Amino acid sequence: NAGVTQTPKFQVLKTGQSMTLQCAQDMNHEYMSWYRQDPGMGLRLIHYSVGAGITDQGEVPNGYNVSRSTTEDFPLRLLSAAPSQTSVYFCASRALLAGGPHEQYFGPGTRLTVT
Amino acid sequence: AQTVTQSQPEMSVQEAETVTLSCTYDTSESDYYLFWYKQPPSRQMILVIRQEAYKQQNATENRFSVNFQKAAKSFSLKISDSQLGDAAMYFCACTSGTYKYIFGTGTRLKVLA
């Protein structure tokens, strides 16, 4: 199993550009999520999904879109990049089983810089 | 709303000694789960240990153990026989049945040879 994969690992964008961060998992997990990690702020939830066709907002959703057309993939779209979106982005997944386990499995992260 | 607080931005420990990282949380849910994740310089998030709130017994994983004080809403991580490879950022996290995970701001652990 590859687990959770993310592409690209690094990306530099200019203000106003759009891009999609890719995330895929091969563990047949129903739950997938996106976080951003900023210095001194830990990980903050952007969006999450509990299955194909179902998404919901997290703590910091503004400026980001998601969709979930398959169980495996959960892309994150930046519609018009802003310098405030400079961050490290993590995708994570977990199985939704009654009684757990509830830990998430994380991808390797994408470092995004917006100039 | 859930909150998770890690009040120690940075800690240091001598190799082979024991260190305890603090975490306090707040939740109105009766059923929740707590985690410690390790993030080494590679950036990969690695699960260290988990604790189900309904279990009174403290979780242990080899050199890692927790002190779970439910009434005090405290969830500290003890690392015994510290090794150079333990140097990393450590994040405490909490989730209940709402699918939302809340992370603390992290504690950077330095291990001194």
Short mmCIF file of C-alpha atoms in Angstrom, two decimals:
data_model
loop_
_atom_site.label_atom_id
_atom_site.label_comp_id
_atom_site.label_asym_id
_atom_site.label_seq_id
_atom_site.Cartn_x
_atom_site.Cartn_y
_atom_site.Cartn_z
CA ASN A 1 0.00 0.00 0.00
CA ALA A 2 1.22 3.48 -0.86
CA GLY A 3 -0.99 4.95 1.89
CA VAL A 4 -1.78 8.64 1.37
CA THR A 5 0.02 10.35 -1.49
CA GLN A 6 0.16 14.05 -2.30
CA THR A 7 1.43 15.92 -5.32
CA PRO A 8 3.28 18.15 -5.79
CA LYS A 9 5.72 18.23 -2.86
CA PHE A 10 6.65 21.87 -3.50
CA GLN A 11 4.91 24.62 -5.45
CA VAL A 12 5.45 28.33 -6.01
CA LEU A 13 2.53 30.41 -7.27
CA LYS A 14 2.03 34.03 -8.12
CA THR A 15 -0.81 35.94 -6.49
CA GLY A 16 -4.04 35.34 -8.39
CA GLN A 17 -3.01 32.04 -9.95
CA SER A 18 -5.07 28.93 -9.42
CA MET A 19 -3.94 25.39 -8.80
CA THR A 20 -5.04 22.01 -7.51
CA LEU A 21 -3.26 20.01 -4.83
CA GLN A 22 -3.77 16.33 -5.43
CA CYS A 23 -4.42 13.73 -2.73
CA ALA A 24 -5.04 10.02 -3.14
CA GLN A 25 -5.31 7.09 -0.76
CA ASP A 26 -5.40 3.36 -1.45
CA MET A 27 -6.76 2.18 1.89
CA ASN A 28 -10.45 2.48 0.94
CA HIS A 29 -10.94 5.07 3.68
CA GLU A 30 -14.26 6.88 3.70
CA TYR A 31 -12.95 9.93 5.55
CA MET A 32 -10.48 12.33 3.97
CA SER A 33 -9.39 15.78 5.07
CA TRP A 34 -7.14 18.72 4.26
CA TYR A 35 -5.13 20.73 6.79
CA ARG A 36 -2.81 23.65 6.60
CA GLN A 37 0.14 23.97 8.95
CA ASP A 38 1.48 27.38 9.85
CA PRO A 39 4.25 28.20 12.35
CA GLY A 40 2.92 28.47 15.89
CA MET A 41 -0.59 27.47 14.86
CA GLY A 42 -0.52 23.71 14.56
CA LEU A 43 -2.71 22.04 11.96
CA ARG A 44 -6.01 23.63 11.03
CA LEU A 45 -8.78 21.80 9.21
CA ILE A 46 -9.73 23.27 5.82
CA HIS A 47 -12.28 20.81 4.43
CA TYR A 48 -13.20 17.20 4.98
CA SER A 49 -15.26 14.47 3.35
CA VAL A 50 -16.98 11.39 4.75
CA GLY A 51 -17.54 9.72 1.39
CA ALA A 52 -17.84 10.23 -2.33
CA GLY A 53 -20.05 13.21 -3.06
CA ILE A 54 -20.03 14.46 0.55
CA THR A 55 -17.85 17.35 1.69
CA ASP A 56 -18.00 19.85 4.53
CA GLN A 57 -16.11 22.88 5.77
CA GLY A 58 -13.55 22.87 8.49
CA GLU A 59 -12.07 25.70 10.51
CA VAL A 60 -10.45 27.72 7.67
CA PRO A 61 -12.31 26.99 4.39
CA ASN A 62 -12.20 30.42 2.73
CA GLY A 63 -10.28 30.49 -0.55
CA TYR A 64 -10.36 26.72 -0.99
CA ASN A 65 -12.67 24.33 -2.82
CA VAL A 66 -12.87 20.56 -2.65
CA SER A 67 -14.79 17.77 -4.34
CA ARG A 68 -14.93 14.02 -3.81
CA SER A 69 -15.95 12.11 -6.91
CA THR A 70 -14.26 8.85 -5.88
CA THR A 71 -13.32 7.21 -2.61
CA GLU A 72 -9.63 7.41 -3.50
CA ASP A 73 -9.18 11.06 -4.48
CA PHE A 74 -9.76 14.34 -2.66
CA PRO A 75 -8.24 17.32 -4.52
CA LEU A 76 -7.93 20.77 -2.96
CA ARG A 77 -8.35 23.76 -5.28
CA LEU A 78 -7.02 27.24 -4.71
CA LEU A 79 -9.12 29.48 -6.93
CA SER A 80 -7.06 32.70 -6.69
CA ALA A 81 -3.92 32.26 -4.64
CA ALA A 82 -3.05 34.87 -2.02
CA PRO A 83 0.16 35.30 0.01
CA SER A 84 -1.86 34.36 3.13
CA GLN A 85 -2.19 30.88 1.65
CA THR A 86 1.54 30.29 1.88
CA SER A 87 1.68 27.21 4.10
CA VAL A 88 2.32 23.49 4.28
CA TYR A 89 -0.73 21.46 3.28
CA PHE A 90 -1.48 17.97 4.53
CA CYS A 91 -4.03 15.49 3.32
CA ALA A 92 -5.18 12.75 5.69
CA SER A 93 -7.57 9.82 5.70
CA ARG A 94 -9.11 7.29 8.04
CA ALA A 95 -11.63 4.51 8.05
CA LEU A 96 -15.07 5.22 9.47
CA LEU A 97 -15.65 2.24 11.71
CA ALA A 98 -18.02 2.17 14.66
CA GLY A 99 -15.84 2.12 17.75
CA GLY A 100 -12.73 3.27 15.91
CA PRO A 101 -9.79 3.36 15.47
CA HIS A 102 -10.04 7.06 14.85
CA GLU A 103 -6.50 8.04 14.02
CA GLN A 104 -5.78 9.63 10.70
CA TYR A 105 -3.04 8.68 8.26
CA PHE A 106 -1.24 11.64 6.72
CA GLY A 107 0.36 12.29 3.37
CA PRO A 108 3.87 13.76 3.10
CA GLY A 109 2.64 17.33 2.71
CA THR A 110 2.91 20.05 0.06
CA ARG A 111 4.86 23.22 0.73
CA LEU A 112 3.14 26.07 -1.11
CA THR A 113 4.60 29.54 -1.49
CA VAL A 114 2.52 32.36 -2.95
CA THR A 115 4.49 35.44 -4.03
CA ALA B 1 -16.21 23.97 20.66
CA GLN B 2 -13.18 21.79 21.20
CA THR B 3 -9.84 23.28 22.08
CA VAL B 4 -6.41 21.73 22.56
CA THR B 5 -3.62 23.59 24.34
CA GLN B 6 0.07 22.77 24.39
CA SER B 7 1.71 25.31 26.66
CA GLN B 8 5.33 24.26 26.07
CA PRO B 9 6.58 25.59 22.71
CA GLU B 10 9.94 23.88 23.23
CA MET B 11 11.44 21.25 25.53
CA SER B 12 14.89 19.73 25.87
CA VAL B 13 15.96 16.38 27.28
CA GLN B 14 19.25 14.60 27.69
CA GLU B 15 19.65 11.38 25.78
CA ALA B 16 18.49 8.36 27.85
CA GLU B 17 16.45 10.53 30.23
CA THR B 18 12.69 10.96 30.56
CA VAL B 19 10.63 13.93 29.41
CA THR B 20 6.94 14.77 29.72
CA LEU B 21 5.06 16.90 27.20
CA SER B 22 1.87 18.58 28.39
CA CYS B 23 -1.50 18.83 26.69
CA THR B 24 -4.83 20.06 27.98
CA TYR B 25 -8.07 19.91 26.07
CA ASP B 26 -11.64 21.02 26.36
CA THR B 27 -14.65 19.31 24.87
CA SER B 28 -18.31 19.03 25.74
CA GLU B 29 -18.53 15.57 24.21
CA SER B 30 -18.61 12.51 26.43
CA ASP B 31 -17.11 10.25 23.76
CA TYR B 32 -13.82 11.43 22.31
CA TYR B 33 -10.36 10.29 21.34
CA LEU B 34 -6.96 11.79 22.00
CA PHE B 35 -3.75 11.41 20.04
CA TRP B 36 -0.10 12.35 20.05
CA TYR B 37 1.52 12.77 16.65
CA LYS B 38 5.23 13.17 15.96
CA GLN B 39 6.52 15.34 13.11
CA PRO B 40 10.25 14.87 12.46
CA PRO B 41 12.20 17.17 10.12
CA SER B 42 10.98 15.05 7.20
CA ARG B 43 7.57 16.69 7.82
CA GLN B 44 5.72 13.35 7.87
CA MET B 45 3.04 13.13 10.59
CA ILE B 46 3.44 9.90 12.53
CA LEU B 47 0.98 8.58 15.10
CA VAL B 48 2.74 7.98 18.43
CA ILE B 49 -0.09 6.93 20.70
CA ARG B 50 -3.87 7.15 21.08
CA GLN B 51 -6.26 7.11 24.01
CA GLU B 52 -9.98 6.46 24.04
CA ALA B 53 -11.70 8.67 26.61
CA TYR B 54 -13.87 5.82 27.87
CA LYS B 55 -10.81 3.79 28.84
CA GLN B 56 -9.43 4.50 32.29
CA GLN B 57 -6.15 2.72 31.66
CA ASN B 58 -3.36 4.89 30.32
CA ALA B 59 -2.13 3.90 26.86
CA THR B 60 1.48 2.77 26.39
CA GLU B 61 3.54 2.08 23.26
CA ASN B 62 7.05 0.90 24.07
CA ARG B 63 8.93 3.96 25.45
CA PHE B 64 5.89 6.21 25.05
CA SER B 65 3.09 6.43 27.60
CA VAL B 66 0.38 8.89 28.47
CA ASN B 67 -1.01 10.25 31.70
CA PHE B 68 -4.70 10.70 30.97
CA GLN B 69 -6.52 12.70 33.64
CA LYS B 70 -10.09 12.89 32.40
CA ALA B 71 -11.49 15.13 35.13
CA ALA B 72 -8.64 17.59 34.68
CA LYS B 73 -8.84 17.28 30.87
CA SER B 74 -5.13 16.60 30.73
CA PHE B 75 -3.31 14.27 28.34
CA SER B 76 0.46 14.36 28.79
CA LEU B 77 3.01 12.28 26.89
CA LYS B 78 5.95 10.68 28.66
CA ILE B 79 8.97 9.60 26.64
CA SER B 80 11.32 7.29 28.52
CA ASP B 81 14.94 6.56 27.62
CA SER B 82 14.94 9.42 25.11
CA GLN B 83 16.80 8.83 21.87
CA LEU B 84 18.22 11.23 19.30
CA GLY B 85 15.54 10.03 16.87
CA ASP B 86 12.84 11.33 19.22
CA ALA B 87 13.76 14.93 18.31
CA ALA B 88 10.71 16.32 16.52
CA MET B 89 7.60 18.45 16.83
CA TYR B 90 4.90 16.71 18.87
CA PHE B 91 1.24 17.53 18.37
CA CYS B 92 -1.63 16.65 20.65
CA ALA B 93 -5.02 16.19 18.95
CA CYS B 94 -8.62 15.51 19.92
CA THR B 95 -11.64 14.28 18.00
CA SER B 96 -15.19 13.36 18.88
CA GLY B 97 -17.98 12.07 16.66
CA THR B 98 -18.22 15.26 14.60
CA TYR B 99 -15.37 14.22 12.29
CA LYS B 100 -13.44 17.37 13.14
CA TYR B 101 -9.98 17.02 14.62
CA ILE B 102 -8.47 19.80 16.68
CA PHE B 103 -4.69 20.00 17.00
CA GLY B 104 -2.58 21.84 19.52
CA THR B 105 0.13 24.25 18.44
CA GLY B 106 2.89 21.72 19.03
CA THR B 107 5.95 21.24 21.25
CA ARG B 108 9.40 21.09 19.71
CA LEU B 109 11.48 18.45 21.49
CA LYS B 110 15.26 18.66 21.38
CA VAL B 111 17.31 15.67 22.47
CA LEU B 112 20.80 16.50 23.70
CA ALA B 113 23.62 14.01 23.25
#
